[in-house]
Amino acid sequence: MTRILSSAVAAVEPGAAIRRFLKCSQDRLFLDDQLYDLSGIKRVFIAAIGKAAVPMSAAAADIIGEKLTGGLVICKHLPEVKDSRFTTLQGGHPVPNEDSLNAGKALMALVNDLTEDDLLICLISGGGSALVTLSYDGIGLADMQHLTEVLLACGARIDEMNTLRRHLDRIKGAGLARAASPATVISLILSDVVNSPLEAIASGPTAPDPSTIDEVLEIIRRYDLADQLPQSIINCLQLGYETPKPGDPLFDRVQNVLVASNELASAAAMECAAKSGFETISLGNAWQGEARQVAGLLIEKMKDQFLADKPLCLVAGGETTVTLRGSGKGGRNQELALASVPLMAGESDWMLIALATDGEDGPTDAAGAVVTQQTLQNAKSIGLNPESYLDNNDAYNFFDPLGDLLKPGPTGTNVNDLTFMFWFPLK
């Protein structure tokens, strides 16, 4: 099992993803099918934002070599040894903090004096929305922190959260590309959002934003948030600040390229499982909704499978949400696993594994959890009731005494979540 899970993460290793897409030969830089002539470029800067910023920036700097002028790396976890080629800063996540604000100021200071003779290479990955912030005038850091906490608690999807953020922040919603203009901007993007809409990943600092203020207001109505948001945010939205849209001339000098996604991770896991003797079935990569409800749907898919003599591996990708009802500890993958415990009780020879590819599920040190038909019995034997823990959103403290949490530590990448369901035929 470990080899299969590891293969998924290895396939989306950020440095390898950069090296697949970015090539440099003398004065020629290639990104995907686009050629950039560096002989006419005076300065080359790197700006890396997100959970995968450190390995992405190291790979890009190695490729650019001596042509690199400098850069800025903004990450969640500071590396043990900082790369001397960059200034490396830490931001707050999942809620922005003072470090996130300082990082936002540093990022804008880097790009504000760029000219048309400069090249900015942006390396964008999940988590960037919180790690870097610079909201519009009148909106304080405490207001953005409150907004984030409200959105996390109400069960909003990440793309919905980032639609709000794009209309409140100078960096998000192509704000970084606008600030860097007239420089040439190329962005290599590692997706942590279902279906990989570029405007949603780290709130799209260099991507065209098709969303509008009207959509923002609809999200606020959908989750009944109007009375929970700071007045400064309401005031800002009423001013009607819009983001650059597809077709804006700004993007004539901007190239955005997706370099890794959940689909790539799940495909690698399935290939590894097949080589290990499993029959493999993909359940798709767009699973969204309440974690506890998705658990039930996945178990139904599991029960629908025809079981032959060959081991079976089902793989589902996506990102669920959790509407907070209690005060417990956990994350969406742990909650999905907890909701599946009673459903798995009668399913002999099945194992479910739900995990976050970044190694950090919610504000915990666990990536997810493992469930088998024995989990319910094991829990009851030490006085644990899964329904009670689910009601309190306390999946971590349910699985921890059972030894069923997955704790690989931060993986350095981030492409949403994966759920595996394995079936082993009786010998």
GROMACS .gro file of C-alpha atoms in nm:
model
  427
    1MET     CA    1   0.000   0.000   0.000
    2THR     CA    2   0.276   0.240   0.094
    3ARG     CA    3   0.437   0.208  -0.248
    4ILE     CA    4   0.109   0.292  -0.423
    5LEU     CA    5   0.046   0.598  -0.206
    6SER     CA    6   0.405   0.714  -0.246
    7SER     CA    7   0.385   0.681  -0.624
    8ALA     CA    8   0.094   0.927  -0.631
    9VAL     CA    9   0.292   1.190  -0.441
   10ALA     CA   10   0.613   1.125  -0.636
   11ALA     CA   11   0.433   1.183  -0.968
   12VAL     CA   12   0.352   1.539  -0.865
   13GLU     CA   13   0.685   1.621  -0.701
   14PRO     CA   14   0.713   1.995  -0.769
   15GLY     CA   15   1.073   2.001  -0.886
   16ALA     CA   16   1.013   1.724  -1.138
   17ALA     CA   17   0.701   1.903  -1.261
   18ILE     CA   18   0.901   2.220  -1.326
   19ARG     CA   19   1.173   2.028  -1.507
   20ARG     CA   20   0.919   1.862  -1.736
   21PHE     CA   21   0.791   2.196  -1.865
   22LEU     CA   22   1.074   2.450  -1.831
   23LYS     CA   23   1.393   2.417  -2.039
   24CYS     CA   24   1.680   2.656  -2.099
   25SER     CA   25   1.953   2.639  -2.362
   26GLN     CA   26   2.194   2.931  -2.384
   27ASP     CA   27   1.973   3.235  -2.451
   28ARG     CA   28   1.661   3.033  -2.525
   29LEU     CA   29   1.402   2.957  -2.259
   30PHE     CA   30   1.124   2.715  -2.341
   31LEU     CA   31   0.799   2.684  -2.148
   32ASP     CA   32   0.569   2.421  -2.293
   33ASP     CA   33   0.560   2.518  -2.663
   34GLN     CA   34   0.660   2.884  -2.613
   35LEU     CA   35   1.011   3.019  -2.679
   36TYR     CA   36   1.154   3.321  -2.493
   37ASP     CA   37   1.469   3.489  -2.623
   38LEU     CA   38   1.670   3.582  -2.315
   39SER     CA   39   1.923   3.784  -2.514
   40GLY     CA   40   1.683   4.076  -2.501
   41ILE     CA   41   1.598   4.029  -2.133
   42LYS     CA   42   1.790   4.242  -1.884
   43ARG     CA   43   1.673   4.079  -1.559
   44VAL     CA   44   1.510   3.747  -1.467
   45PHE     CA   45   1.330   3.715  -1.134
   46ILE     CA   46   1.150   3.422  -0.972
   47ALA     CA   47   0.848   3.464  -0.744
   48ALA     CA   48   0.738   3.136  -0.584
   49ILE     CA   49   0.417   3.123  -0.379
   50GLY     CA   50   0.257   2.828  -0.203
   51LYS     CA   51   0.316   2.502  -0.021
   52ALA     CA   52   0.538   2.376  -0.302
   53ALA     CA   53   0.733   2.702  -0.343
   54VAL     CA   54   1.065   2.571  -0.211
   55PRO     CA   55   1.117   2.274  -0.447
   56MET     CA   56   0.962   2.459  -0.741
   57SER     CA   57   1.198   2.755  -0.699
   58ALA     CA   58   1.506   2.537  -0.656
   59ALA     CA   59   1.432   2.350  -0.978
   60ALA     CA   60   1.360   2.668  -1.174
   61ALA     CA   61   1.674   2.838  -1.048
   62ASP     CA   62   1.885   2.539  -1.151
   63ILE     CA   63   1.735   2.559  -1.500
   64ILE     CA   64   1.783   2.935  -1.538
   65GLY     CA   65   2.134   2.925  -1.395
   66GLU     CA   66   2.349   3.237  -1.404
   67LYS     CA   67   2.083   3.433  -1.590
   68LEU     CA   68   1.878   3.452  -1.269
   69THR     CA   69   1.888   3.797  -1.111
   70GLY     CA   70   1.712   3.706  -0.786
   71GLY     CA   71   1.376   3.620  -0.642
   72LEU     CA   72   1.136   3.567  -0.357
   73VAL     CA   73   1.005   3.240  -0.211
   74ILE     CA   74   0.696   3.245   0.012
   75CYS     CA   75   0.619   2.910   0.175
   76LYS     CA   76   0.437   2.746   0.465
   77HIS     CA   77   0.738   2.567   0.614
   78LEU     CA   78   1.081   2.729   0.603
   79PRO     CA   79   1.351   2.495   0.469
   80GLU     CA   80   1.628   2.389   0.705
   81VAL     CA   81   1.878   2.553   0.471
   82LYS     CA   82   1.762   2.860   0.281
   83ASP     CA   83   1.858   2.895  -0.084
   84SER     CA   84   2.101   3.187  -0.114
   85ARG     CA   85   1.960   3.271  -0.457
   86PHE     CA   86   1.634   3.392  -0.301
   87THR     CA   87   1.481   3.578  -0.015
   88THR     CA   88   1.269   3.315   0.162
   89LEU     CA   89   0.969   3.415   0.373
   90GLN     CA   90   0.709   3.221   0.567
   91GLY     CA   91   0.338   3.295   0.553
   92GLY     CA   92   0.041   3.185   0.760
   93HIS     CA   93  -0.187   2.898   0.661
   94PRO     CA   94  -0.478   2.820   0.649
   95VAL     CA   95  -0.552   3.161   0.800
   96PRO     CA   96  -0.332   3.453   0.686
   97ASN     CA   97  -0.125   3.621   0.953
   98GLU     CA   98   0.117   3.912   0.991
   99ASP     CA   99   0.380   3.711   0.805
  100SER     CA  100   0.137   3.673   0.513
  101LEU     CA  101   0.090   4.048   0.502
  102ASN     CA  102   0.464   4.114   0.512
  103ALA     CA  103   0.512   3.858   0.237
  104GLY     CA  104   0.253   4.036   0.026
  105LYS     CA  105   0.432   4.367   0.069
  106ALA     CA  106   0.766   4.207  -0.020
  107LEU     CA  107   0.618   4.049  -0.331
  108MET     CA  108   0.474   4.377  -0.455
  109ALA     CA  109   0.803   4.555  -0.383
  110LEU     CA  110   0.978   4.299  -0.603
  111VAL     CA  111   0.751   4.341  -0.904
  112ASN     CA  112   0.655   4.708  -0.891
  113ASP     CA  113   0.975   4.830  -1.056
  114LEU     CA  114   0.990   4.571  -1.334
  115THR     CA  115   1.021   4.700  -1.691
  116GLU     CA  116   0.935   4.563  -2.034
  117ASP     CA  117   1.292   4.430  -2.053
  118ASP     CA  118   1.241   4.204  -1.748
  119LEU     CA  119   1.108   3.851  -1.711
  120LEU     CA  120   0.915   3.736  -1.404
  121ILE     CA  121   0.884   3.360  -1.355
  122CYS     CA  122   0.599   3.285  -1.115
  123LEU     CA  123   0.577   2.944  -0.949
  124ILE     CA  124   0.232   2.901  -0.799
  125SER     CA  125   0.092   2.625  -0.581
  126GLY     CA  126  -0.187   2.562  -0.334
  127GLY     CA  127  -0.194   2.752  -0.008
  128GLY     CA  128  -0.086   3.075  -0.174
  129SER     CA  129  -0.415   3.247  -0.098
  130ALA     CA  130  -0.337   3.247   0.275
  131LEU     CA  131   0.042   3.259   0.263
  132VAL     CA  132   0.038   3.591   0.075
  133THR     CA  133  -0.213   3.869   0.127
  134LEU     CA  134  -0.237   4.241   0.058
  135SER     CA  135  -0.597   4.350   0.080
  136TYR     CA  136  -0.745   4.671  -0.056
  137ASP     CA  137  -0.735   4.987   0.154
  138GLY     CA  138  -0.974   4.980   0.446
  139ILE     CA  139  -0.963   4.603   0.496
  140GLY     CA  140  -0.740   4.509   0.788
  141LEU     CA  141  -0.559   4.182   0.844
  142ALA     CA  142  -0.803   4.091   1.121
  143ASP     CA  143  -1.090   4.133   0.874
  144MET     CA  144  -0.928   3.894   0.625
  145GLN     CA  145  -0.857   3.648   0.902
  146HIS     CA  146  -1.221   3.658   1.009
  147LEU     CA  147  -1.336   3.614   0.649
  148THR     CA  148  -1.115   3.307   0.612
  149GLU     CA  149  -1.239   3.153   0.935
  150VAL     CA  150  -1.603   3.211   0.838
  151LEU     CA  151  -1.550   3.056   0.494
  152LEU     CA  152  -1.370   2.754   0.640
  153ALA     CA  153  -1.647   2.697   0.893
  154CYS     CA  154  -1.944   2.732   0.656
  155GLY     CA  155  -1.836   2.454   0.419
  156ALA     CA  156  -1.760   2.672   0.117
  157ARG     CA  157  -1.555   2.509  -0.158
  158ILE     CA  158  -1.202   2.635  -0.216
  159ASP     CA  159  -1.298   2.784  -0.553
  160GLU     CA  160  -1.582   2.976  -0.385
  161MET     CA  161  -1.351   3.100  -0.110
  162ASN     CA  162  -1.101   3.220  -0.366
  163THR     CA  163  -1.367   3.397  -0.572
  164LEU     CA  164  -1.424   3.623  -0.271
  165ARG     CA  165  -1.054   3.667  -0.208
  166ARG     CA  166  -0.984   3.771  -0.569
  167HIS     CA  167  -1.212   4.072  -0.530
  168LEU     CA  168  -1.059   4.187  -0.201
  169ASP     CA  169  -0.684   4.159  -0.256
  170ARG     CA  170  -0.426   4.348  -0.465
  171ILE     CA  171  -0.227   4.033  -0.550
  172LYS     CA  172  -0.504   3.788  -0.626
  173GLY     CA  173  -0.722   3.784  -0.937
  174ALA     CA  174  -0.433   3.871  -1.174
  175GLY     CA  175  -0.320   4.146  -0.938
  176LEU     CA  176   0.037   4.020  -0.945
  177ALA     CA  177   0.044   4.018  -1.326
  178ARG     CA  178  -0.099   4.370  -1.331
  179ALA     CA  179   0.161   4.495  -1.084
  180ALA     CA  180   0.442   4.331  -1.284
  181SER     CA  181   0.333   4.490  -1.614
  182PRO     CA  182   0.494   4.575  -1.855
  183ALA     CA  183   0.733   4.288  -1.777
  184THR     CA  184   0.687   3.949  -1.941
  185VAL     CA  185   0.531   3.704  -1.695
  186ILE     CA  186   0.533   3.327  -1.715
  187SER     CA  187   0.361   3.114  -1.451
  188LEU     CA  188   0.405   2.745  -1.382
  189ILE     CA  189   0.112   2.629  -1.173
  190LEU     CA  190   0.064   2.322  -0.956
  191SER     CA  191  -0.308   2.269  -0.900
  192ASP     CA  192  -0.481   2.206  -0.568
  193VAL     CA  193  -0.829   2.284  -0.701
  194VAL     CA  194  -1.078   2.039  -0.851
  195ASN     CA  195  -1.073   2.061  -1.234
  196SER     CA  196  -0.777   2.303  -1.210
  197PRO     CA  197  -0.933   2.641  -1.300
  198LEU     CA  198  -0.625   2.863  -1.306
  199GLU     CA  199  -0.806   3.159  -1.151
  200ALA     CA  200  -0.879   2.954  -0.839
  201ILE     CA  201  -0.531   2.816  -0.769
  202ALA     CA  202  -0.377   3.043  -0.503
  203SER     CA  203  -0.657   3.281  -0.612
  204GLY     CA  204  -0.503   3.325  -0.957
  205PRO     CA  205  -0.236   3.594  -0.910
  206THR     CA  206  -0.145   3.584  -1.280
  207ALA     CA  207  -0.458   3.432  -1.437
  208PRO     CA  208  -0.758   3.598  -1.604
  209ASP     CA  209  -1.057   3.598  -1.370
  210PRO     CA  210  -1.395   3.520  -1.527
  211SER     CA  211  -1.582   3.574  -1.199
  212THR     CA  212  -1.767   3.894  -1.113
  213ILE     CA  213  -1.880   4.090  -0.811
  214ASP     CA  214  -2.230   3.952  -0.871
  215GLU     CA  215  -2.094   3.599  -0.825
  216VAL     CA  216  -1.925   3.705  -0.503
  217LEU     CA  217  -2.254   3.839  -0.371
  218GLU     CA  218  -2.428   3.515  -0.471
  219ILE     CA  219  -2.176   3.311  -0.269
  220ILE     CA  220  -2.238   3.535   0.030
  221ARG     CA  221  -2.612   3.475  -0.005
  222ARG     CA  222  -2.569   3.100  -0.062
  223TYR     CA  223  -2.394   3.053   0.271
  224ASP     CA  224  -2.586   3.327   0.454
  225LEU     CA  225  -2.269   3.518   0.537
  226ALA     CA  226  -2.380   3.881   0.511
  227ASP     CA  227  -2.421   3.927   0.886
  228GLN     CA  228  -2.094   3.747   0.960
  229LEU     CA  229  -1.860   3.954   0.744
  230PRO     CA  230  -1.677   4.268   0.861
  231GLN     CA  231  -1.827   4.593   0.734
  232SER     CA  232  -1.498   4.679   0.564
  233ILE     CA  233  -1.539   4.379   0.333
  234ILE     CA  234  -1.899   4.468   0.250
  235ASN     CA  235  -1.790   4.826   0.177
  236CYS     CA  236  -1.512   4.708  -0.055
  237LEU     CA  237  -1.746   4.482  -0.252
  238GLN     CA  238  -1.994   4.767  -0.289
  239LEU     CA  239  -1.720   4.974  -0.456
  240GLY     CA  240  -1.726   4.713  -0.733
  241TYR     CA  241  -1.355   4.656  -0.788
  242GLU     CA  242  -1.331   4.417  -1.082
  243THR     CA  243  -1.047   4.190  -1.182
  244PRO     CA  244  -0.885   4.160  -1.528
  245LYS     CA  245  -1.096   3.930  -1.746
  246PRO     CA  246  -1.008   3.686  -2.025
  247GLY     CA  247  -0.912   3.885  -2.334
  248ASP     CA  248  -0.767   4.176  -2.137
  249PRO     CA  249  -0.454   4.312  -2.317
  250LEU     CA  250  -0.268   4.262  -1.988
  251PHE     CA  251  -0.240   3.892  -2.073
  252ASP     CA  252  -0.066   3.952  -2.406
  253ARG     CA  253   0.260   3.929  -2.208
  254VAL     CA  254   0.149   3.656  -1.966
  255GLN     CA  255   0.169   3.278  -2.010
  256ASN     CA  256   0.008   3.041  -1.757
  257VAL     CA  257   0.089   2.669  -1.770
  258LEU     CA  258  -0.049   2.390  -1.551
  259VAL     CA  259   0.235   2.153  -1.455
  260ALA     CA  260   0.077   1.902  -1.212
  261SER     CA  261  -0.268   1.806  -1.086
  262ASN     CA  262  -0.475   1.549  -0.900
  263GLU     CA  263  -0.534   1.359  -1.225
  264LEU     CA  264  -0.161   1.301  -1.266
  265ALA     CA  265  -0.125   1.175  -0.908
  266SER     CA  266  -0.416   0.933  -0.931
  267ALA     CA  267  -0.299   0.800  -1.268
  268ALA     CA  268   0.045   0.726  -1.123
  269ALA     CA  269  -0.110   0.547  -0.826
  270MET     CA  270  -0.325   0.334  -1.054
  271GLU     CA  271  -0.025   0.245  -1.269
  272CYS     CA  272   0.169   0.138  -0.961
  273ALA     CA  273  -0.129  -0.061  -0.830
  274ALA     CA  274  -0.165  -0.240  -1.163
  275LYS     CA  275   0.203  -0.333  -1.159
  276SER     CA  276   0.148  -0.468  -0.806
  277GLY     CA  277  -0.124  -0.702  -0.927
  278PHE     CA  278  -0.439  -0.498  -0.863
  279GLU     CA  279  -0.729  -0.450  -1.097
  280THR     CA  280  -0.769  -0.071  -1.101
  281ILE     CA  281  -1.073   0.152  -1.143
  282SER     CA  282  -1.081   0.532  -1.146
  283LEU     CA  283  -1.381   0.693  -0.980
  284GLY     CA  284  -1.288   1.034  -1.120
  285ASN     CA  285  -1.110   1.339  -0.984
  286ALA     CA  286  -1.395   1.581  -0.919
  287TRP     CA  287  -1.536   1.457  -0.587
  288GLN     CA  288  -1.668   1.753  -0.389
  289GLY     CA  289  -1.928   1.818  -0.122
  290GLU     CA  290  -1.961   1.744   0.248
  291ALA     CA  291  -1.697   1.489   0.351
  292ARG     CA  292  -1.945   1.272   0.540
  293GLN     CA  293  -2.182   1.260   0.242
  294VAL     CA  294  -1.904   1.183  -0.005
  295ALA     CA  295  -1.800   0.895   0.220
  296GLY     CA  296  -2.140   0.735   0.174
  297LEU     CA  297  -2.130   0.780  -0.202
  298LEU     CA  298  -1.784   0.628  -0.227
  299ILE     CA  299  -1.885   0.328  -0.017
  300GLU     CA  300  -2.181   0.276  -0.251
  301LYS     CA  301  -1.939   0.274  -0.545
  302MET     CA  302  -1.728   0.023  -0.357
  303LYS     CA  303  -2.023  -0.209  -0.296
  304ASP     CA  304  -2.118  -0.195  -0.665
  305GLN     CA  305  -1.793  -0.357  -0.774
  306PHE     CA  306  -1.782  -0.709  -0.911
  307LEU     CA  307  -1.531  -0.900  -0.701
  308ALA     CA  308  -1.329  -1.164  -0.881
  309ASP     CA  309  -1.010  -1.344  -0.782
  310LYS     CA  310  -0.785  -1.044  -0.841
  311PRO     CA  311  -0.720  -0.768  -0.583
  312LEU     CA  312  -0.902  -0.444  -0.662
  313CYS     CA  313  -0.796  -0.081  -0.620
  314LEU     CA  314  -1.045   0.205  -0.657
  315VAL     CA  315  -0.908   0.561  -0.670
  316ALA     CA  316  -1.108   0.882  -0.623
  317GLY     CA  317  -0.970   1.235  -0.632
  318GLY     CA  318  -1.107   1.575  -0.539
  319GLU     CA  319  -1.155   1.793  -0.235
  320THR     CA  320  -1.444   1.768   0.007
  321THR     CA  321  -1.557   2.025   0.260
  322VAL     CA  322  -1.656   2.016   0.626
  323THR     CA  323  -1.925   2.231   0.781
  324LEU     CA  324  -1.816   2.275   1.140
  325ARG     CA  325  -2.073   2.162   1.393
  326GLY     CA  326  -1.848   2.085   1.687
  327SER     CA  327  -1.517   2.191   1.837
  328GLY     CA  328  -1.307   1.884   1.769
  329LYS     CA  329  -0.984   1.833   1.579
  330GLY     CA  330  -0.949   1.694   1.229
  331GLY     CA  331  -0.957   1.760   0.857
  332ARG     CA  332  -1.173   1.675   0.559
  333ASN     CA  333  -0.995   1.346   0.486
  334GLN     CA  334  -1.012   1.233   0.846
  335GLU     CA  335  -1.380   1.327   0.855
  336LEU     CA  336  -1.448   1.130   0.536
  337ALA     CA  337  -1.272   0.830   0.688
  338LEU     CA  338  -1.463   0.864   1.015
  339ALA     CA  339  -1.797   0.880   0.835
  340SER     CA  340  -1.706   0.557   0.656
  341VAL     CA  341  -1.632   0.360   0.975
  342PRO     CA  342  -1.986   0.225   1.038
  343LEU     CA  343  -2.039   0.178   0.663
  344MET     CA  344  -1.727  -0.038   0.636
  345ALA     CA  345  -1.809  -0.257   0.934
  346GLY     CA  346  -1.969  -0.538   0.733
  347GLU     CA  347  -1.741  -0.516   0.431
  348SER     CA  348  -1.486  -0.795   0.468
  349ASP     CA  349  -1.144  -0.762   0.306
  350TRP     CA  350  -1.186  -0.393   0.217
  351MET     CA  351  -0.958  -0.109   0.324
  352LEU     CA  352  -1.025   0.264   0.277
  353ILE     CA  353  -0.748   0.523   0.289
  354ALA     CA  354  -0.825   0.895   0.266
  355LEU     CA  355  -0.536   1.138   0.251
  356ALA     CA  356  -0.429   1.491   0.165
  357THR     CA  357  -0.145   1.491  -0.087
  358ASP     CA  358   0.031   1.773   0.098
  359GLY     CA  359   0.059   1.554   0.408
  360GLU     CA  360  -0.143   1.796   0.621
  361ASP     CA  361  -0.515   1.740   0.657
  362GLY     CA  362  -0.673   2.041   0.822
  363PRO     CA  363  -0.485   2.202   1.113
  364THR     CA  364  -0.332   1.868   1.218
  365ASP     CA  365  -0.011   1.669   1.174
  366ALA     CA  366  -0.197   1.388   0.996
  367ALA     CA  367  -0.253   1.347   0.622
  368GLY     CA  368  -0.562   1.130   0.671
  369ALA     CA  369  -0.669   0.795   0.810
  370VAL     CA  370  -0.716   0.424   0.736
  371VAL     CA  371  -1.042   0.232   0.784
  372THR     CA  372  -1.115  -0.142   0.762
  373GLN     CA  373  -1.404  -0.365   0.868
  374GLN     CA  374  -1.229  -0.401   1.206
  375THR     CA  375  -1.213  -0.030   1.282
  376LEU     CA  376  -1.560  -0.007   1.437
  377GLN     CA  377  -1.503  -0.309   1.658
  378ASN     CA  378  -1.161  -0.183   1.763
  379ALA     CA  379  -1.308   0.157   1.848
  380LYS     CA  380  -1.591   0.015   2.055
  381SER     CA  381  -1.347  -0.203   2.248
  382ILE     CA  382  -1.187   0.113   2.392
  383GLY     CA  383  -1.510   0.309   2.431
  384LEU     CA  384  -1.502   0.519   2.114
  385ASN     CA  385  -1.832   0.597   1.941
  386PRO     CA  386  -1.775   0.712   1.580
  387GLU     CA  387  -2.108   0.896   1.560
  388SER     CA  388  -2.026   1.108   1.865
  389TYR     CA  389  -1.684   1.198   1.731
  390LEU     CA  390  -1.832   1.280   1.391
  391ASP     CA  391  -2.090   1.510   1.551
  392ASN     CA  392  -1.803   1.699   1.716
  393ASN     CA  393  -1.584   1.706   1.401
  394ASP     CA  394  -1.326   1.522   1.611
  395ALA     CA  395  -1.191   1.262   1.370
  396TYR     CA  396  -0.830   1.307   1.478
  397ASN     CA  397  -0.900   1.208   1.837
  398PHE     CA  398  -1.104   0.910   1.718
  399PHE     CA  399  -0.831   0.762   1.499
  400ASP     CA  400  -0.530   0.861   1.708
  401PRO     CA  401  -0.575   0.604   1.990
  402LEU     CA  402  -0.647   0.338   1.728
  403GLY     CA  403  -0.315   0.406   1.556
  404ASP     CA  404  -0.498   0.460   1.226
  405LEU     CA  405  -0.380   0.811   1.138
  406LEU     CA  406  -0.142   0.860   0.847
  407LYS     CA  407   0.146   1.089   0.943
  408PRO     CA  408   0.398   1.118   0.659
  409GLY     CA  409   0.475   1.483   0.738
  410PRO     CA  410   0.463   1.765   0.480
  411THR     CA  411   0.521   1.618   0.135
  412GLY     CA  412   0.626   1.940  -0.038
  413THR     CA  413   0.349   1.912  -0.295
  414ASN     CA  414  -0.025   1.978  -0.299
  415VAL     CA  415  -0.276   1.845  -0.553
  416ASN     CA  416  -0.595   1.800  -0.349
  417ASP     CA  417  -0.694   1.472  -0.189
  418LEU     CA  418  -0.707   1.105  -0.282
  419THR     CA  419  -0.924   0.825  -0.148
  420PHE     CA  420  -0.818   0.465  -0.208
  421MET     CA  421  -1.036   0.159  -0.157
  422PHE     CA  422  -0.855  -0.173  -0.171
  423TRP     CA  423  -1.012  -0.520  -0.183
  424PHE     CA  424  -0.810  -0.829  -0.110
  425PRO     CA  425  -0.962  -1.166  -0.207
  426LEU     CA  426  -0.956  -1.442   0.052
  427LYS     CA  427  -0.669  -1.683   0.001
   0.00000   0.00000   0.00000
